[in-house]
Amino acid sequence: MIALKQPVPSNCGDCPIRNRAVCAHCDHDELVALEEIKYYRSFEAGQTIIWSGDKMNFVGSVVSGIATLTQTMEDGRTQMVGLLLPSDFVGRPGRDGAAYDVVATTDIVMCCFRKAPFEELMSKTPHIAHRLLQMTLDELDAAREWMLVLGRKTAREKIASLLSIIARRDASLAATTSGGGKVFDLPLTREAMADYLGLTLETVSRQMSALKKDGVILLEGKRHVTIPDMQRLLEEAGDDSDGGFLT
Amino acid sequence: MIALKQPVPSNCGDCPIRNRAVCAHCDHDELVALEEIKYYRSFEAGQTIIWSGDKMNFVGSVVSGIATLTQTMEDGRTQMVGLLLPSDFVGRPGRDGAAYDVVATTDIVMCCFRKAPFEELMSKTPHIAHRLLQMTLDELDAAREWMLVLGRKTAREKIASLLSIIARRDASLAATTSGGGKVFDLPLTREAMADYLGLTLETVSRQMSALKKDGVILLEGKRHVTIPDMQRLLEEAGDDSDGGFLT
DNA sequence: CGCTCAGTTGAGTCTTGTCAACCACAGTGG
DNA sequence: CCACTGTGGTTGACAAGACTCAACTGAGCG
């Protein structure tokens, strides 16, 4: 996994997530106040950013890179409960301890705010609180969507669902849409995929092979994926959203 | 299921969920403004309150009774994604269509606010927005907790998890704690439990029988449950939070 | 060259789902 | 009063999907 050292934005105006992060709706003055309490931190792929149970003294946004939110049982079973992409928010205002492990899966840059001043600021600037509410509601929807995947879908459907989610968001970022087909690199290992989907890594591997054999996806190496027919993938995911009233 | 006709509170001061709902932090003036736009609605057990995809013209709080939030796939597989208890909030400010079906599982009373004026009010009164953010964050945590249950727990652990959740919240409301044991009536059918846990109703039934046979729970009729040893139940749920470093 | 790490594949097992029969109870109408 | 019916729940036999354990491949690296 080659992850280029991401440049840290020199100021909020240049920030790549300026329009989507907690600060999206902030006006100039609010931004200035935020700049006062912000600092950047970088983490390497594989590093744990926050340990579950640790005291959190900051909150922040992912600027670039990908992190995961995971929960682990005493016997080692782990479940991923969130995938943090650029602009996603980390930490919970009004709570001291972290509830989940946060792990960088690629090199990552975070824009952190000291927690106390951030909370202070939040109570004074409705723009931030409002944006955070929006983002939290979106995350709640995503979590509920995922509950359907975890509870009711087969292994094959789970894989297809994950691939279509990655394809979709990649589409909104740097999607390479070559001739109707979507192309991207999987940001997750087979094990991370398994943890996301409530499967074992062997099952993930088998179903990836099966989808490849059936022509639903093309694989080049282990990580480079091409989706020749997005509609087909969605059908495999059980998300055949257009009703399917024909045949 | 006998569900007494719940009395509708005559004003917010008498409201049983006054301290826990969206309006919890509101001062007198804010409450007056809310009263302007609020109205009560009652639904009978089994009634669908909101259909997924419908246009929502209200948001509101559950005053008494229980409702479920469910998602359904084209082929009929359904997954419950939320359990709505008194004080829980229904609806999403800033979105028109409902994302999930909301179904009353007992007779239920809701305190509804017309959506547009509520949104208007929310933008002006930080107390409401702030409380809603808190509640949404709590729901997100609950959803993530549930993702672990759905993704990684066995059928037996799932049942034990559900029972312990119900026991715990019942404890905070009307818990009958008779001599160290918790006693309550299941508010859900076996099918609803299955939909919550990502299981079939047969598996739910089998695991309930197994837990009964093993003395983890006592069953009287189909719904009346006694938990003689809460710690034991938590162990069965895989939530053995006290570490279990002895043996 | 040998090591490690991520991933693949195979064989066998086990949990859970499927299909079906059956029970208990409540209501209903003759 | 009693058969009849519908609903919610239980139980059994069997099948299938996913897991476990294990061997193996291939790429990258010192």
XYZ file of C-alpha atoms (C1' of nucleotides) in Angstrom:
554
model
C 0.000 0.000 0.000
C 1.762 3.092 -1.139
C 0.261 6.106 0.539
C 1.720 9.395 -0.499
C 2.492 11.777 2.285
C -0.516 13.989 2.105
C 0.199 17.680 2.255
C -1.284 19.437 5.246
C -3.447 22.345 4.126
C -1.855 25.636 5.060
C -5.156 27.265 5.960
C -8.851 26.463 6.018
C -9.492 28.145 2.692
C -7.311 25.561 0.950
C -8.669 22.652 2.894
C -9.906 19.817 0.671
C -12.779 19.053 3.022
C -13.781 22.642 3.592
C -17.245 22.101 2.136
C -18.113 18.818 3.759
C -16.643 18.716 7.264
C -18.089 20.063 10.520
C -16.852 23.485 9.542
C -18.698 23.458 6.221
C -21.270 26.089 7.138
C -18.937 28.308 9.131
C -18.531 31.931 8.179
C -15.253 33.758 8.247
C -15.310 34.670 11.937
C -16.213 31.192 13.029
C -13.418 29.797 10.923
C -10.971 32.141 12.574
C -12.143 30.931 15.977
C -11.690 27.349 14.870
C -8.217 28.020 13.541
C -7.261 29.136 17.044
C -7.846 25.715 18.503
C -6.950 23.465 15.645
C -3.836 21.484 14.847
C -2.955 18.758 12.386
C -1.827 15.258 13.190
C -0.612 12.571 10.835
C -0.737 8.834 11.383
C 0.781 6.006 9.425
C -1.177 3.114 7.995
C -1.794 0.550 10.699
C -1.415 2.946 13.605
C -4.132 3.073 16.227
C -5.282 6.657 16.541
C -7.518 6.159 19.544
C -7.945 3.221 21.889
C -11.404 2.354 23.111
C -11.775 3.522 26.685
C -9.035 6.135 26.434
C -9.689 9.638 27.532
C -10.259 11.820 24.501
C -8.872 15.288 24.671
C -9.580 16.157 21.101
C -12.182 15.784 18.414
C -11.511 16.266 14.745
C -12.026 15.560 11.088
C -10.328 13.208 8.707
C -8.615 15.395 6.096
C -7.162 12.652 3.937
C -6.808 8.908 4.226
C -9.068 6.270 5.704
C -9.643 5.027 9.224
C -11.902 2.426 10.767
C -14.003 2.374 13.892
C -13.991 -1.055 15.518
C -15.410 -2.772 18.535
C -13.819 -5.880 20.046
C -15.188 -8.550 22.360
C -13.171 -10.157 25.161
C -12.524 -13.250 23.088
C -11.196 -11.268 20.172
C -14.163 -11.195 17.833
C -14.183 -7.782 16.245
C -16.762 -5.830 14.314
C -16.134 -2.711 12.349
C -18.851 -0.169 13.112
C -17.759 2.701 10.948
C -15.539 3.617 8.053
C -14.046 7.090 8.336
C -13.426 8.868 5.073
C -12.175 12.370 4.415
C -14.476 14.942 6.045
C -15.866 12.453 8.587
C -15.889 13.549 12.186
C -14.181 11.695 15.025
C -15.084 11.968 18.676
C -18.146 12.809 20.621
C -18.635 16.214 22.156
C -19.892 15.819 25.687
C -18.188 12.528 26.387
C -14.778 11.870 27.855
C -13.952 8.302 26.964
C -13.655 6.877 23.473
C -16.193 4.138 22.774
C -14.349 2.495 19.900
C -10.893 1.855 18.565
C -9.981 4.155 15.713
C -7.334 2.696 13.422
C -5.687 4.253 10.382
C -5.897 1.858 7.430
C -3.945 4.162 5.172
C -1.673 7.047 6.014
C -3.962 9.690 7.317
C -4.067 13.379 8.198
C -6.471 14.659 10.805
C -7.569 18.159 11.657
C -7.940 18.110 15.429
C -9.595 20.528 17.805
C -8.932 20.599 21.514
C -12.077 19.199 23.007
C -12.977 21.708 25.703
C -12.640 24.809 23.532
C -14.447 23.036 20.707
C -17.405 22.280 22.940
C -17.351 25.849 24.138
C -17.328 27.076 20.565
C -20.078 24.687 19.572
C -22.433 26.047 22.176
C -21.909 29.535 20.775
C -21.922 28.914 17.034
C -25.064 27.200 15.826
C -23.506 26.583 12.420
C -21.144 24.030 13.851
C -23.741 22.324 16.010
C -26.162 22.216 13.126
C -23.658 20.744 10.725
C -22.639 18.169 13.306
C -26.270 17.173 13.742
C -26.638 16.710 10.001
C -23.511 14.600 9.846
C -24.556 12.507 12.818
C -27.955 11.846 11.263
C -26.217 10.751 8.076
C -24.005 8.402 10.025
C -27.022 7.003 11.811
C -28.636 6.270 8.468
C -25.477 4.594 7.262
C -25.316 2.506 10.439
C -28.910 1.391 9.976
C -28.313 0.554 6.361
C -25.433 -1.563 7.568
C -27.619 -3.327 10.117
C -29.683 -4.671 7.238
C -26.535 -5.905 5.546
C -25.250 -7.578 8.705
C -28.532 -9.074 9.772
C -30.141 -10.221 6.588
C -27.796 -10.518 3.664
C -25.874 -13.549 2.464
C -22.090 -13.540 2.229
C -22.215 -12.849 -1.493
C -24.672 -9.992 -1.036
C -22.559 -8.567 1.745
C -19.478 -8.443 -0.452
C -21.457 -6.926 -3.303
C -22.896 -4.338 -0.922
C -19.483 -3.340 0.331
C -18.081 -3.073 -3.175
C -20.994 -0.951 -4.338
C -20.618 1.384 -1.378
C -16.932 1.826 -2.052
C -17.588 2.281 -5.747
C -20.246 4.884 -5.063
C -18.196 7.019 -2.706
C -15.112 6.678 -4.825
C -17.328 7.914 -7.605
C -17.995 11.076 -5.688
C -14.299 11.606 -5.083
C -11.768 10.370 -7.572
C -13.791 7.833 -9.487
C -12.194 6.534 -12.599
C -15.206 5.906 -14.746
C -13.742 4.329 -17.822
C -16.358 3.549 -20.394
C -19.264 2.935 -18.067
C -17.200 0.738 -15.738
C -16.015 1.856 -12.319
C -12.430 1.232 -11.289
C -10.901 1.574 -7.852
C -8.421 0.160 -5.376
C -9.815 -1.551 -2.328
C -8.672 0.390 0.707
C -9.202 -2.637 2.967
C -7.505 -5.970 3.512
C -9.601 -9.128 3.293
C -9.557 -9.254 7.062
C -10.837 -5.691 7.388
C -13.565 -6.497 4.883
C -14.485 -9.526 6.982
C -14.626 -7.395 10.113
C -16.868 -4.959 8.333
C -19.228 -7.620 7.048
C -19.399 -9.971 9.999
C -17.692 -12.739 8.019
C -14.416 -14.627 8.163
C -11.617 -13.638 5.850
C -11.818 -17.022 4.120
C -15.436 -16.442 3.225
C -14.580 -12.983 1.923
C -11.857 -14.447 -0.242
C -14.119 -17.177 -1.599
C -16.915 -14.781 -2.455
C -14.529 -12.358 -4.109
C -13.322 -15.246 -6.253
C -16.889 -16.257 -7.009
C -17.898 -12.739 -8.064
C -14.823 -12.609 -10.230
C -15.577 -15.981 -11.800
C -19.133 -14.862 -12.528
C -17.913 -11.694 -14.199
C -19.537 -9.345 -11.730
C -16.143 -7.827 -10.945
C -12.719 -7.930 -12.535
C -9.695 -8.306 -10.299
C -6.184 -7.245 -11.116
C -3.879 -8.237 -8.316
C -5.599 -8.445 -4.972
C -6.888 -4.951 -4.647
C -7.547 -3.399 -8.018
C -11.214 -3.786 -8.852
C -13.198 -3.018 -11.996
C -16.980 -3.037 -12.021
C -18.065 -3.537 -15.613
C -21.776 -3.256 -14.816
C -22.847 -1.318 -11.762
C -26.491 -2.343 -12.131
C -25.471 -5.976 -12.049
C -23.485 -5.408 -8.872
C -26.448 -3.721 -7.231
C -28.624 -6.686 -8.105
C -26.080 -8.999 -6.535
C -26.183 -6.803 -3.448
C -29.932 -7.261 -3.184
C -30.283 -3.515 -3.658
C -32.106 -3.751 -6.932
C -33.535 -0.335 -6.270
C -35.396 0.132 -9.543
C -38.077 -2.253 -8.508
C -37.361 -4.992 -10.985
C -40.948 -5.136 -12.206
C -39.771 -6.249 -15.634
C -39.377 -10.025 -15.441
C -51.414 -7.931 24.663
C -53.522 -5.736 26.866
C -52.460 -2.144 26.400
C -54.273 0.350 28.552
C -55.398 3.451 26.785
C -52.669 5.809 27.799
C -53.858 9.187 28.993
C -52.666 12.077 26.901
C -50.834 14.616 29.064
C -52.831 17.806 29.350
C -49.792 20.051 29.166
C -46.036 19.789 28.907
C -45.533 20.232 32.634
C -47.336 16.930 33.277
C -45.680 15.118 30.433
C -44.062 11.839 31.505
C -41.178 12.323 29.095
C -40.640 15.971 29.907
C -37.090 15.372 31.141
C -35.889 13.041 28.461
C -37.407 14.030 25.126
C -36.200 16.617 22.604
C -37.816 19.277 24.720
C -35.919 18.266 27.857
C -33.716 21.347 28.022
C -36.341 23.840 26.909
C -37.147 26.797 29.103
C -40.641 28.114 29.628
C -40.789 30.302 26.528
C -39.478 27.579 24.260
C -42.046 25.199 25.649
C -44.785 27.664 24.904
C -43.583 27.920 21.327
C -43.551 24.141 21.044
C -47.054 23.866 22.450
C -48.214 26.058 19.579
C -47.252 23.501 16.995
C -47.792 20.260 18.806
C -50.627 17.777 18.753
C -51.113 14.247 20.038
C -51.817 11.167 18.020
C -52.640 7.674 19.211
C -52.080 4.450 17.356
C -53.180 0.933 18.109
C -50.857 -2.008 18.435
C -49.990 -3.314 14.993
C -50.724 -0.093 13.147
C -48.117 1.306 10.816
C -47.400 4.866 11.859
C -45.200 5.774 8.919
C -44.484 3.960 5.666
C -40.983 4.030 4.297
C -40.842 6.458 1.397
C -43.862 8.452 2.508
C -43.652 12.159 2.771
C -43.284 13.151 6.409
C -45.107 16.239 7.474
C -44.416 15.850 11.140
C -41.718 14.819 13.564
C -42.371 13.843 17.141
C -41.685 11.948 20.319
C -43.006 8.685 21.638
C -44.913 9.547 24.818
C -45.973 6.055 25.806
C -45.884 2.653 24.165
C -43.347 1.024 21.905
C -42.710 1.227 18.184
C -40.181 -0.332 15.851
C -38.160 1.007 12.970
C -37.798 -1.553 10.205
C -36.267 -1.886 6.793
C -37.502 -4.380 4.217
C -35.866 -5.822 1.109
C -37.762 -6.524 -2.122
C -37.968 -10.223 -1.361
C -39.444 -9.630 2.050
C -36.466 -10.054 4.315
C -36.812 -7.484 7.052
C -34.439 -6.070 9.611
C -35.406 -3.977 12.576
C -33.044 -1.032 12.871
C -34.409 0.683 15.929
C -36.663 0.216 18.882
C -38.558 3.350 19.839
C -39.320 3.734 23.523
C -40.985 6.587 25.363
C -39.046 9.835 24.837
C -37.439 8.628 21.608
C -37.626 10.943 18.646
C -39.151 10.061 15.292
C -38.378 11.747 12.015
C -35.509 13.611 10.583
C -35.460 17.381 10.392
C -34.272 18.438 6.992
C -35.549 15.447 5.082
C -38.877 14.963 3.418
C -39.274 11.244 2.934
C -39.310 8.624 5.658
C -36.443 6.162 5.379
C -37.985 3.356 7.407
C -41.307 1.862 8.343
C -42.425 2.818 11.824
C -44.816 0.321 13.362
C -46.552 0.443 16.725
C -45.980 -2.802 18.606
C -48.153 -1.737 21.510
C -50.787 0.958 21.705
C -48.856 4.165 21.513
C -49.228 7.892 22.030
C -47.057 10.318 20.121
C -46.436 13.994 20.621
C -46.151 15.370 17.092
C -44.852 18.675 15.797
C -45.597 19.997 12.351
C -42.361 19.647 10.509
C -41.809 23.040 8.936
C -42.483 25.081 12.079
C -40.416 22.641 14.112
C -37.443 23.116 11.821
C -37.950 26.833 11.990
C -38.045 26.669 15.770
C -35.007 24.439 15.894
C -32.891 26.931 14.026
C -33.782 29.550 16.586
C -33.639 27.641 19.831
C -30.263 26.002 20.424
C -31.669 24.008 23.338
C -33.744 21.887 21.033
C -31.007 21.406 18.456
C -28.508 20.569 21.159
C -30.764 18.019 22.796
C -31.519 16.455 19.441
C -27.810 16.140 18.757
C -27.296 14.390 22.095
C -30.137 12.004 21.387
C -28.913 11.276 17.888
C -25.430 10.528 19.164
C -26.933 8.134 21.699
C -28.894 6.407 18.974
C -25.776 6.127 16.874
C -23.999 4.439 19.757
C -26.909 2.062 20.195
C -26.892 1.269 16.484
C -23.184 0.513 16.586
C -23.596 -1.664 19.623
C -26.214 -3.527 17.667
C -23.907 -3.948 14.704
C -21.607 -5.983 16.942
C -24.547 -8.136 17.996
C -25.688 -8.678 14.408
C -22.266 -9.245 12.951
C -20.449 -11.296 15.514
C -22.684 -12.919 18.065
C -24.176 -16.407 17.991
C -27.918 -16.950 18.101
C -27.790 -17.690 21.823
C -25.740 -14.594 22.525
C -28.080 -12.507 20.422
C -31.102 -13.597 22.433
C -29.264 -13.016 25.699
C -28.199 -9.574 24.476
C -31.743 -8.605 23.618
C -33.079 -9.847 26.929
C -30.434 -7.969 28.864
C -31.175 -4.767 26.978
C -34.868 -5.055 27.692
C -34.191 -5.949 31.306
C -31.889 -2.979 31.699
C -34.225 -0.393 30.245
C -37.215 -1.863 32.005
C -35.120 -1.486 35.115
C -34.876 2.223 34.517
C -38.627 2.477 34.063
C -40.917 0.073 35.843
C -38.540 -2.699 36.763
C -39.919 -5.265 39.104
C -36.797 -6.288 40.952
C -38.001 -9.079 43.175
C -35.212 -10.405 45.342
C -32.321 -9.741 43.007
C -34.174 -11.139 39.995
C -35.556 -8.989 37.193
C -39.064 -9.632 35.924
C -40.680 -8.215 32.816
C -43.024 -8.884 29.937
C -41.493 -9.149 26.492
C -42.940 -6.367 24.375
C -42.087 -8.248 21.183
C -43.377 -11.331 19.394
C -40.899 -14.044 18.478
C -41.021 -12.761 14.932
C -40.183 -9.223 15.985
C -37.318 -10.549 18.070
C -36.085 -12.439 15.025
C -36.284 -9.305 12.908
C -34.323 -7.440 15.518
C -31.624 -10.075 15.800
C -31.225 -11.134 12.191
C -32.511 -14.631 12.953
C -35.534 -16.717 12.022
C -38.381 -17.018 14.462
C -37.723 -20.741 14.801
C -34.182 -20.088 15.948
C -35.435 -17.500 18.417
C -37.907 -19.992 19.798
C -35.275 -22.710 20.087
C -32.790 -20.476 21.855
C -35.415 -19.177 24.234
C -36.209 -22.795 25.112
C -32.523 -23.562 25.527
C -31.937 -20.591 27.838
C -34.950 -21.688 29.834
C -33.742 -25.278 30.048
C -30.346 -24.064 31.235
C -31.934 -21.931 33.944
C -30.660 -18.636 32.546
C -34.228 -17.378 32.311
C -37.592 -18.480 33.658
C -40.598 -18.366 31.365
C -44.190 -18.132 32.438
C -46.431 -18.264 29.436
C -44.744 -17.030 26.287
C -43.908 -13.525 27.314
C -43.386 -13.249 31.042
C -39.674 -13.480 31.753
C -37.743 -13.695 35.001
C -33.995 -13.257 35.109
C -32.768 -14.925 38.282
C -29.134 -13.920 37.765
C -28.396 -10.847 35.682
C -24.650 -11.473 35.747
C -25.209 -14.911 34.280
C -27.313 -13.454 31.498
C -24.622 -10.922 30.679
C -22.072 -13.708 30.431
C -24.347 -15.562 28.034
C -24.591 -12.365 26.006
C -20.814 -12.225 25.688
C -20.925 -8.925 27.532
C -19.012 -10.162 30.501
C -17.932 -6.659 31.224
C -16.124 -7.321 34.488
C -13.254 -8.948 32.694
C -13.711 -12.486 33.906
C -10.055 -12.886 34.825
C -10.951 -15.419 37.510
C -11.032 -18.780 35.770
C 17.695 -17.444 -0.457
C 14.554 -17.807 3.070
C 11.223 -15.186 5.646
C 6.850 -13.046 6.445
C 2.509 -11.453 5.179
C -1.782 -11.272 2.500
C -4.492 -14.003 0.104
C -6.473 -18.457 -1.964
C -8.307 -22.942 -1.876
C -9.835 -27.458 -0.011
C -12.136 -30.809 3.295
C -14.956 -31.446 6.925
C -17.953 -29.658 10.652
C -21.464 -27.118 12.782
C -24.759 -23.513 13.252
C -28.600 -21.743 11.441
C -32.252 -21.732 7.987
C -36.109 -24.272 5.657
C -40.133 -26.836 5.562
C -43.564 -29.003 7.954
C -46.240 -30.792 11.686
C -48.174 -29.773 15.819
C -49.852 -27.313 20.291
C -52.306 -23.782 23.030
C -55.223 -20.226 23.297
C -58.768 -16.719 22.066
C -62.644 -15.483 19.547
C -66.644 -16.567 16.879
C -70.740 -18.354 15.451
C -73.995 -22.191 15.330
C -71.799 -25.507 25.045
C -68.915 -26.833 21.447
C -66.768 -27.208 16.981
C -64.072 -24.030 13.925
C -60.609 -20.905 12.807
C -56.652 -17.892 13.165
C -52.561 -16.493 15.492
C -48.390 -17.057 18.027
C -45.360 -20.339 19.476
C -42.775 -24.937 19.738
C -40.436 -28.794 17.942
C -38.386 -32.085 14.554
C -35.848 -33.586 10.314
C -33.085 -32.186 6.932
C -30.348 -28.987 3.926
C -27.314 -25.377 3.152
C -24.362 -21.679 4.082
C -20.619 -20.172 6.680
C -16.855 -21.371 9.830
C -12.599 -23.999 11.186
C -8.435 -25.913 10.331
C -4.931 -26.582 7.257
C -2.088 -26.512 3.246
C -0.465 -23.763 -0.293
C 0.769 -19.563 -3.506
C 2.932 -15.351 -4.638
C 4.880 -10.858 -3.668
C 8.010 -8.101 -1.188
C 12.126 -7.665 1.560
C 16.350 -8.179 4.189
